[in-house]
Short mmCIF file of C-alpha atoms and ligand atoms in Angstrom, two decimals:
data_model
loop_
_atom_site.label_atom_id
_atom_site.label_comp_id
_atom_site.label_asym_id
_atom_site.label_seq_id
_atom_site.Cartn_x
_atom_site.Cartn_y
_atom_site.Cartn_z
CA UNK A 131 76.26 139.30 87.09
CA UNK A 132 76.62 139.80 90.87
CA UNK A 133 73.55 138.14 92.89
CA UNK A 134 71.88 140.76 95.08
CA UNK A 135 71.67 139.83 98.99
CA UNK A 136 68.17 139.22 99.05
CA UNK A 137 67.99 136.97 95.99
CA UNK A 138 70.36 134.35 97.82
CA UNK A 139 68.75 131.32 99.62
CA UNK A 140 68.80 132.15 103.51
CA UNK A 141 71.71 129.76 104.17
CA UNK A 142 74.01 131.87 101.61
CA UNK A 143 72.69 135.30 102.79
CA UNK A 144 75.75 137.24 104.03
CA UNK A 145 75.91 138.37 107.58
CA UNK A 146 76.73 141.52 108.75
CA UNK A 147 80.44 142.27 109.30
CA UNK A 148 80.51 141.55 112.91
CA UNK A 149 78.61 138.36 112.81
CA UNK A 150 80.61 137.16 109.94
CA UNK A 151 83.74 137.50 111.73
CA UNK A 152 82.37 136.09 114.78
CA UNK A 153 81.27 132.68 112.99
CA UNK A 154 84.85 133.03 111.21
CA UNK A 155 86.61 133.14 115.16
CA UNK A 156 84.48 130.42 116.20
CA UNK A 157 85.07 127.84 113.62
CA UNK A 158 88.39 128.12 113.75
CA UNK A 159 90.44 125.32 114.56
CA UNK A 160 93.04 127.03 116.58
CA UNK A 161 92.43 129.27 119.75
CA UNK A 162 92.17 133.14 118.75
CA UNK A 163 92.79 135.15 122.01
CA UNK A 164 93.19 139.23 121.73
CA UNK A 165 94.32 141.47 124.50
CA UNK A 166 94.74 145.40 124.87
CA UNK A 167 97.51 147.45 125.66
CA UNK A 168 97.44 146.63 129.32
CA UNK A 169 97.31 142.71 128.67
CA UNK A 170 93.69 142.32 129.52
CA UNK A 171 91.52 139.67 127.49
CA UNK A 172 89.49 141.06 125.09
CA UNK A 173 88.78 138.01 122.35
CA UNK A 174 88.34 134.60 123.37
CA UNK A 175 86.99 132.08 120.85
CA UNK A 176 85.59 128.83 121.12
CA UNK A 177 88.36 126.93 120.49
CA UNK A 178 90.39 128.76 122.94
CA UNK A 179 87.28 127.83 125.35
CA UNK A 180 87.92 124.31 124.14
CA UNK A 181 91.58 123.96 124.88
CA UNK A 182 91.98 125.77 128.01
CA UNK A 183 88.42 125.28 129.64
CA UNK A 184 87.54 128.61 130.21
CA UNK A 185 84.39 130.26 129.03
CA UNK A 186 84.61 133.54 127.48
CA UNK A 187 82.49 135.33 129.93
CA UNK A 188 84.74 134.29 132.69
CA UNK A 189 88.14 135.55 131.14
CA UNK A 190 87.10 138.59 129.13
CA UNK A 191 88.32 141.67 130.81
CA UNK A 192 91.16 139.67 132.88
CA UNK A 193 95.02 139.59 132.58
CA UNK A 194 96.02 137.22 130.03
CA UNK A 195 99.24 136.17 131.81
CA UNK A 196 97.04 135.15 134.88
CA UNK A 197 94.83 132.98 132.91
CA UNK A 198 97.23 131.28 130.42
CA UNK A 199 101.01 131.85 131.16
CA UNK A 200 102.74 129.25 133.93
CA UNK A 201 103.91 130.84 136.91
CA UNK A 202 107.37 130.49 136.20
CA UNK A 203 106.94 132.35 132.80
CA UNK A 204 104.98 135.54 134.03
CA UNK A 205 107.72 137.55 134.99
CA UNK A 206 109.64 137.00 131.72
CA UNK A 207 106.55 137.44 129.67
CA UNK A 208 105.81 140.98 131.51
CA UNK A 209 109.75 141.99 130.60
CA UNK A 210 108.97 141.36 127.01
CA UNK A 211 105.41 143.07 127.15
CA UNK A 212 106.94 146.31 128.34
CA UNK A 213 110.01 146.11 125.98
CA UNK A 214 107.86 145.91 123.25
CA UNK A 215 105.80 148.81 124.25
CA UNK A 216 108.58 150.96 124.83
CA UNK A 217 110.75 150.42 121.81
CA UNK A 218 108.81 147.75 119.51
CA UNK A 219 111.19 145.19 119.81
CA UNK A 220 110.10 141.27 120.28
CA UNK A 221 111.54 138.07 119.71
CA UNK A 222 108.29 136.21 119.25
CA UNK A 223 106.32 138.11 117.24
CA UNK A 224 104.97 136.98 113.84
CA UNK A 225 106.61 133.76 113.89
CA UNK A 226 105.54 130.38 115.14
CA UNK A 227 106.78 129.11 118.35
CA UNK A 228 106.49 126.27 120.95
CA UNK A 229 105.37 127.10 124.19
CA UNK A 230 103.98 125.65 127.41
CA UNK A 231 100.25 127.22 128.57
CA UNK A 232 98.01 126.70 131.25
CA UNK A 233 94.85 125.52 131.33
CA UNK A 234 91.80 125.91 134.13
CA UNK A 235 92.71 122.72 135.74
CA UNK A 236 96.07 123.89 136.12
CA UNK A 237 97.83 121.61 133.81
CA UNK A 238 100.54 122.75 131.74
CA UNK A 239 100.12 122.10 127.78
CA UNK A 240 102.64 122.22 124.93
CA UNK A 241 100.90 124.90 122.37
CA UNK A 242 102.52 126.29 119.65
CA UNK A 243 101.61 130.33 119.02
CA UNK A 244 101.86 132.93 116.56
CA UNK A 245 101.64 136.29 117.93
CA UNK A 246 100.47 139.31 115.90
CA UNK A 247 100.20 142.91 116.51
CA UNK A 248 97.21 145.22 115.54
CA UNK A 249 97.57 148.20 117.71
CA UNK A 250 93.94 148.69 118.15
CA UNK A 251 92.55 150.16 121.17
CA UNK A 252 90.54 147.01 121.95
CA UNK A 253 92.80 144.53 120.19
CA UNK A 254 96.52 144.96 120.60
CA UNK A 255 97.82 141.55 119.99
CA UNK A 256 96.28 138.54 118.68
CA UNK A 257 97.29 134.75 119.30
CA UNK A 258 96.36 132.03 117.35
CA UNK A 259 97.56 128.94 119.47
CA UNK A 260 97.30 125.26 118.39
CA UNK A 261 96.94 122.54 121.05
CA UNK A 262 100.37 120.30 120.45
CA UNK A 263 99.38 117.62 123.05
CA UNK A 264 98.75 114.61 120.25
CA UNK A 265 101.99 115.96 118.41
CA UNK A 266 103.84 115.97 121.57
CA UNK A 267 102.78 112.50 122.48
CA UNK A 268 103.23 111.04 118.99
CA UNK A 269 107.04 112.38 118.81
CA UNK A 270 107.49 111.11 122.37
CA UNK A 271 106.47 107.72 120.69
CA UNK A 272 108.68 107.95 117.73
CA UNK A 273 111.28 108.63 119.84
CA UNK A 274 110.96 105.73 122.50
CA UNK A 275 110.48 103.31 119.72
CA UNK A 276 113.75 104.88 117.91
CA UNK A 277 115.50 104.67 120.89
CA UNK A 278 114.28 100.84 121.47
CA UNK A 279 115.42 99.98 117.91
CA UNK A 280 118.59 101.61 118.34
CA UNK A 281 119.09 99.41 121.55
CA UNK A 282 117.97 96.34 119.88
CA UNK A 283 120.16 96.86 116.82
CA UNK A 284 123.22 97.30 119.08
CA UNK A 285 122.53 94.25 120.91
CA UNK A 286 122.22 92.12 117.73
CA UNK A 287 125.55 93.63 116.79
CA UNK A 288 126.99 92.90 120.10
CA UNK A 289 125.59 89.17 119.92
CA UNK A 290 126.76 88.82 116.22
CA UNK A 291 130.16 90.03 116.95
CA UNK A 292 130.39 87.51 120.36
CA UNK A 293 128.91 84.98 118.45
CA UNK A 294 131.25 85.13 115.38
CA UNK A 295 134.40 85.81 117.56
CA UNK A 296 133.99 82.61 119.43
CA UNK A 297 133.05 80.43 116.82
CA UNK A 298 136.33 81.88 114.75
CA UNK A 299 138.23 80.39 117.67
CA UNK A 300 136.78 77.01 117.48
CA UNK A 301 136.87 76.95 113.54
CA UNK A 302 140.56 77.63 113.92
CA UNK A 303 140.92 74.59 116.05
CA UNK A 304 139.19 72.49 113.33
CA UNK A 305 141.26 74.02 110.51
CA UNK A 306 144.51 73.23 112.36
CA UNK A 307 143.68 69.77 112.95
CA UNK A 308 142.37 68.96 109.55
CA UNK A 309 145.87 70.45 108.48
CA UNK A 310 147.67 68.26 110.85
CA UNK A 311 145.83 64.97 109.81
CA UNK A 312 146.75 65.74 106.30
CA UNK A 313 150.22 66.36 106.94
CA UNK A 314 150.58 63.50 109.24
CA UNK A 315 148.53 60.68 108.51
CA UNK A 316 148.47 61.27 104.92
CA UNK A 317 150.23 58.15 104.52
CA UNK A 318 147.35 55.90 106.21
CA UNK A 319 144.63 57.72 104.23
CA UNK A 320 143.37 56.39 100.82
CA UNK A 321 142.74 58.85 98.36
CA UNK A 322 139.03 59.47 98.86
CA UNK A 323 139.86 59.98 102.60
CA UNK A 324 142.46 62.93 101.92
CA UNK A 325 139.80 64.40 99.32
CA UNK A 326 137.19 64.62 102.02
CA UNK A 327 139.88 66.29 104.75
CA UNK A 328 140.56 68.87 101.60
CA UNK A 329 137.07 69.64 101.52
CA UNK A 330 136.89 70.07 105.32
CA UNK A 331 139.85 72.02 105.09
CA UNK A 332 138.33 74.48 102.03
CA UNK A 333 135.11 75.02 103.79
CA UNK A 334 136.17 75.67 107.23
CA UNK A 335 138.46 78.28 105.30
CA UNK A 336 135.15 79.62 103.71
CA UNK A 337 133.43 79.86 106.93
CA UNK A 338 136.39 81.75 108.22
CA UNK A 339 135.87 84.34 105.72
CA UNK A 340 132.12 84.40 106.19
CA UNK A 341 132.86 84.82 109.88
CA UNK A 342 135.44 87.84 109.34
CA UNK A 343 132.31 89.56 107.25
CA UNK A 344 129.88 88.98 110.39
CA UNK A 345 132.82 90.17 112.49
CA UNK A 346 133.26 93.53 110.10
CA UNK A 347 129.91 93.92 109.78
CA UNK A 348 128.72 94.21 113.65
CA UNK A 349 131.93 96.17 114.25
CA UNK A 350 130.27 98.85 112.16
CA UNK A 351 127.32 99.04 114.49
CA UNK A 352 129.60 98.62 117.44
CA UNK A 353 131.79 101.81 116.78
CA UNK A 354 130.56 105.37 116.83
CA UNK A 355 131.09 107.59 113.39
CA UNK A 356 134.55 109.32 113.40
CA UNK A 357 133.20 112.30 111.71
CA UNK A 358 135.10 115.14 109.89
CA UNK A 359 135.29 117.41 107.07
CA UNK A 360 136.17 115.29 104.23
CA UNK A 361 137.25 116.15 100.63
CA UNK A 362 135.33 113.61 98.36
CA UNK A 363 137.41 114.45 95.24
CA UNK A 364 140.44 113.12 97.48
CA UNK A 365 138.71 109.92 98.97
CA UNK A 366 137.38 108.92 95.13
CA UNK A 367 140.80 109.65 93.56
CA UNK A 368 142.96 107.43 96.15
CA UNK A 369 140.39 104.69 96.12
CA UNK A 370 140.57 104.70 91.86
CA UNK A 371 144.62 104.72 92.42
CA UNK A 372 144.25 101.55 94.51
CA UNK A 373 142.71 99.89 91.53
CA UNK A 374 145.37 101.11 88.81
CA UNK A 375 146.28 97.52 88.19
CA UNK A 376 142.70 96.22 87.82
CA UNK A 377 141.82 99.18 85.68
CA UNK A 378 144.98 98.46 83.36
CA UNK A 379 144.15 94.77 83.17
CA UNK A 380 140.61 95.27 82.27
CA UNK A 381 141.41 98.48 80.13
CA UNK A 382 138.66 100.25 81.90
CA UNK A 383 137.86 103.88 81.73
CA UNK A 384 137.10 105.29 85.19
CA UNK A 385 135.92 108.89 85.16
CA UNK A 386 135.03 111.20 87.94
CA UNK A 387 132.11 113.16 86.27
CA UNK A 388 132.51 116.63 88.19
CA UNK A 389 134.05 118.10 91.13
CA UNK A 390 132.76 116.25 94.11
CA UNK A 391 131.81 118.28 97.18
CA UNK A 392 133.55 118.53 100.81
CA UNK A 393 131.28 116.83 103.41
CA UNK A 394 131.09 116.12 106.87
CA UNK A 395 131.16 112.59 107.01
CA UNK A 396 133.41 109.27 108.36
CA UNK A 397 136.22 109.40 106.05
CA UNK A 398 137.42 105.74 106.40
CA UNK A 399 133.77 104.42 105.74
CA UNK A 400 132.74 106.60 102.90
CA UNK A 401 136.07 105.62 101.25
CA UNK A 402 135.13 101.93 101.88
CA UNK A 403 131.88 102.41 100.36
CA UNK A 404 133.37 103.98 96.85
CA UNK A 405 136.09 100.84 97.42
CA UNK A 406 132.93 98.56 97.32
CA UNK A 407 131.03 100.19 94.47
CA UNK A 408 134.11 100.72 92.28
CA UNK A 409 135.50 97.46 92.89
CA UNK A 410 132.23 95.93 91.88
CA UNK A 411 131.73 97.79 88.57
CA UNK A 412 134.95 96.54 87.78
CA UNK A 413 134.51 93.33 88.52
CA UNK A 414 131.12 92.63 87.04
CA UNK A 415 131.74 92.91 83.34
CA UNK A 416 132.06 90.37 80.66
CA UNK A 417 134.08 92.71 78.43
CA UNK A 418 137.21 94.84 78.35
CA UNK A 419 136.93 98.86 78.13
CA UNK A 420 134.28 99.01 80.37
CA UNK A 421 133.37 102.85 81.14
CA UNK A 422 132.89 103.87 84.78
CA UNK A 423 131.50 107.07 85.73
CA UNK A 424 131.63 108.45 89.53
CA UNK A 425 129.81 111.68 90.29
CA UNK A 426 127.25 113.63 92.23
CA UNK A 427 123.86 114.87 91.02
CA UNK A 428 121.13 117.21 93.21
CA UNK A 429 118.04 115.97 91.06
CA UNK A 430 117.61 112.57 91.56
CA UNK A 431 113.70 112.31 91.79
CA UNK A 432 114.16 109.48 94.54
CA UNK A 433 115.89 112.77 96.64
CA UNK A 434 115.33 115.84 95.23
CA UNK A 435 117.92 118.42 96.10
CA UNK A 436 120.19 116.08 98.37
CA UNK A 437 123.69 115.21 97.39
CA UNK A 438 123.06 111.89 95.08
CA UNK A 439 126.42 110.22 94.50
CA UNK A 440 126.61 107.59 91.98
CA UNK A 441 128.79 105.00 90.39
CA UNK A 442 127.77 103.69 86.75
CA UNK A 443 129.23 100.95 84.64
CA UNK A 444 128.19 99.27 81.73
CA UNK A 445 128.82 95.95 82.96
CA UNK A 446 126.39 92.62 83.03
CA UNK A 447 123.55 94.41 84.74
CA UNK A 448 121.22 93.30 87.13
CA UNK A 449 117.54 91.82 86.56
CA UNK A 450 115.03 94.45 88.27
CA UNK A 451 113.87 91.21 90.83
CA UNK A 452 117.44 91.41 92.29
CA UNK A 453 118.04 94.97 92.97
CA UNK A 454 116.87 95.18 96.16
CA UNK A 455 118.11 91.62 97.50
CA UNK A 456 121.35 92.61 96.48
CA UNK A 457 121.81 94.62 99.69
CA UNK A 458 121.21 91.98 102.08
CA UNK A 459 124.47 90.44 103.47
CA UNK A 460 125.83 87.34 101.84
CA UNK A 461 123.51 87.70 99.13
CA UNK A 462 125.28 86.71 95.51
CA UNK A 463 123.94 86.49 92.19
CA UNK A 464 126.35 84.02 90.75
CA UNK A 465 128.16 80.60 91.49
CA UNK A 466 130.74 80.57 94.22
CA UNK A 467 133.79 81.42 91.93
CA UNK A 468 132.47 83.49 89.13
CA UNK A 469 133.74 86.89 88.49
CA UNK A 470 136.30 86.67 90.80
CA UNK A 471 134.47 85.15 93.66
CA UNK A 472 133.33 87.11 96.95
CA UNK A 473 131.70 87.12 100.11
CA UNK A 474 128.30 88.87 99.30
CA UNK A 475 128.97 91.30 102.00
CA UNK A 476 130.38 94.82 100.30
CA UNK A 477 126.82 95.93 99.38
CA UNK A 478 125.26 95.06 102.91
CA UNK A 479 128.37 96.87 104.37
CA UNK A 480 127.86 99.76 101.88
CA UNK A 481 124.32 100.38 103.09
CA UNK A 482 124.98 100.04 106.41
CA UNK A 483 127.85 102.83 106.64
CA UNK A 484 125.32 105.13 104.33
CA UNK A 485 122.34 104.38 106.59
CA UNK A 486 124.31 105.49 109.68
CA UNK A 487 125.33 108.60 108.09
CA UNK A 488 121.61 109.09 107.47
CA UNK A 489 121.57 108.24 104.37
CA UNK A 490 119.90 105.76 101.73
CA UNK A 491 121.15 103.69 99.25
CA UNK A 492 119.70 102.13 95.97
CA UNK A 493 120.62 100.78 92.59
CA UNK A 494 119.17 100.92 88.99
CA UNK A 495 119.72 98.69 86.11
CA UNK A 496 117.63 97.81 82.95
CA UNK A 497 118.82 94.29 83.19
CA UNK A 498 121.19 91.85 81.66
CA UNK A 499 124.17 93.52 79.90
CA UNK A 500 122.35 96.93 80.41
CA UNK A 501 125.17 97.99 82.95
CA UNK A 502 123.94 99.26 86.52
CA UNK A 503 124.43 102.76 88.42
CA UNK A 504 124.54 102.45 92.33
CA UNK A 505 123.32 105.62 94.22
CA UNK A 506 123.68 107.00 97.64
CA UNK A 507 122.97 110.10 99.90
CA UNK A 508 124.97 111.85 102.11
CA UNK A 509 123.20 114.45 104.38
CA UNK A 510 125.31 116.93 106.11
CA UNK A 511 126.10 115.89 109.77
CA UNK A 512 124.85 118.08 112.22
CA UNK A 513 127.05 117.52 114.92
CA UNK A 514 130.66 116.65 114.74
CA UNK A 515 131.53 113.54 116.78
CA UNK A 516 135.18 112.44 116.92
CA UNK A 517 135.76 109.29 118.31
CA UNK A 518 138.27 106.09 118.18
CA UNK A 519 137.40 103.47 116.06
P1 ADP B 146 130.45 90.18 96.38
O1 ADP B 146 130.93 91.52 95.30
O2 ADP B 146 131.17 90.19 97.23
O3 ADP B 146 129.62 89.30 95.69
P2 ADP B 146 128.21 92.39 96.88
O4 ADP B 146 127.91 92.52 98.15
O5 ADP B 146 129.47 93.70 96.66
O6 ADP B 146 129.18 91.09 97.31
O7 ADP B 146 127.45 92.33 95.79
C1 ADP B 146 126.67 91.46 96.03
C2 ADP B 146 126.06 90.81 94.94
O8 ADP B 146 125.42 91.95 93.76
C3 ADP B 146 127.23 90.31 93.78
O9 ADP B 146 127.33 89.02 94.29
C4 ADP B 146 126.72 90.71 92.34
O10 ADP B 146 126.11 89.50 91.86
C5 ADP B 146 125.76 91.65 92.43
N1 ADP B 146 126.59 92.99 92.05
C6 ADP B 146 127.18 93.90 92.70
N2 ADP B 146 127.65 94.76 91.89
C7 ADP B 146 127.64 94.70 90.79
C8 ADP B 146 127.49 95.49 89.56
N3 ADP B 146 128.06 96.56 89.59
N4 ADP B 146 127.34 94.95 88.58
C9 ADP B 146 126.40 93.72 88.30
N5 ADP B 146 126.16 93.27 89.46
C10 ADP B 146 126.66 93.39 90.89
#
């Protein structure tokens, strides 16, 4: 049963229509400003007072454009205003737009405005205005940090590149001299001495491989993406073709589960991603006849609605506690020569390439012998940047 007005406690009694509207307007978190057909202010709520510094009594009846619109935009404002009165067309009505507004102190501040039309004598247009100063500051801060981060990553890549390049030079010298010693002085060395020299030679070779990886990894960060339309079916088919001998040897079944999309990306680098993932799927298995599925879904809970590519195998699996660590450079979960050896760099390079495309990479596995699925996302690139590598 409806409760009568006089039965309600005083704080719940309904206010007469006008007062109720006043209360709503004055407790709103946005400025609410109405103007009449001539552009004169007819409504100016409390938040408008707080944002722009003018009390209502000083601005009611004045031209809104003189109070709020920075001088540089006034002519344009009047042009649009007249155009709307003439033919009803407008570019800003009923949408949220970011503009600049003037405060009483003369400061120009960023605001977000929605303008609606009422066509009432006293209230022809109403603007709902949000002060965006904090958001703008936060955005600028994020932009500054991300620029700094980009710069320091670039420096790190440059440093890594120069150091590995110079170390390789020195290493080549050590390799050559240990080889000369083995060839020229073998008769003066006993077995133990020869063994030690061979170990030096093996270790320098390994160090050389690791420095190559560092060079490759840092080179990725030093060159821009060469972006273009890429048919991923072609890319994956070419990569699978590269592994045809390995596929025959291991009797693996490689299946592309569905038509892959054509997207804008760096073809060569994305081919490298598939090469690393399909290569690993073929490599990390103890049995023949491994089934490897490659595909694209858009309903993965981790990236709903995005293109999520996957490479799934039925191999040795990965314990859950290692699923993050395997993406670190040089991280391997097996002894040196196991599963055909490796440098522990393929996944780190994969992750770097995908993150350069603005995507994410992750792996899922239920553990030992349960197979592994590698996933990555590839957002569509906004700008097309063709650069030389
Ligand atoms: P690499 O293969 O040269 O060791 P990666 O960076 O490609 O380097 O892989 C890192 C480690 O992650 C591998 O050493 C292996 O232990 C593990 N790994 C990668 N792919 C798979 C896979 N499909 N199944 C099981 N383990 C994998």
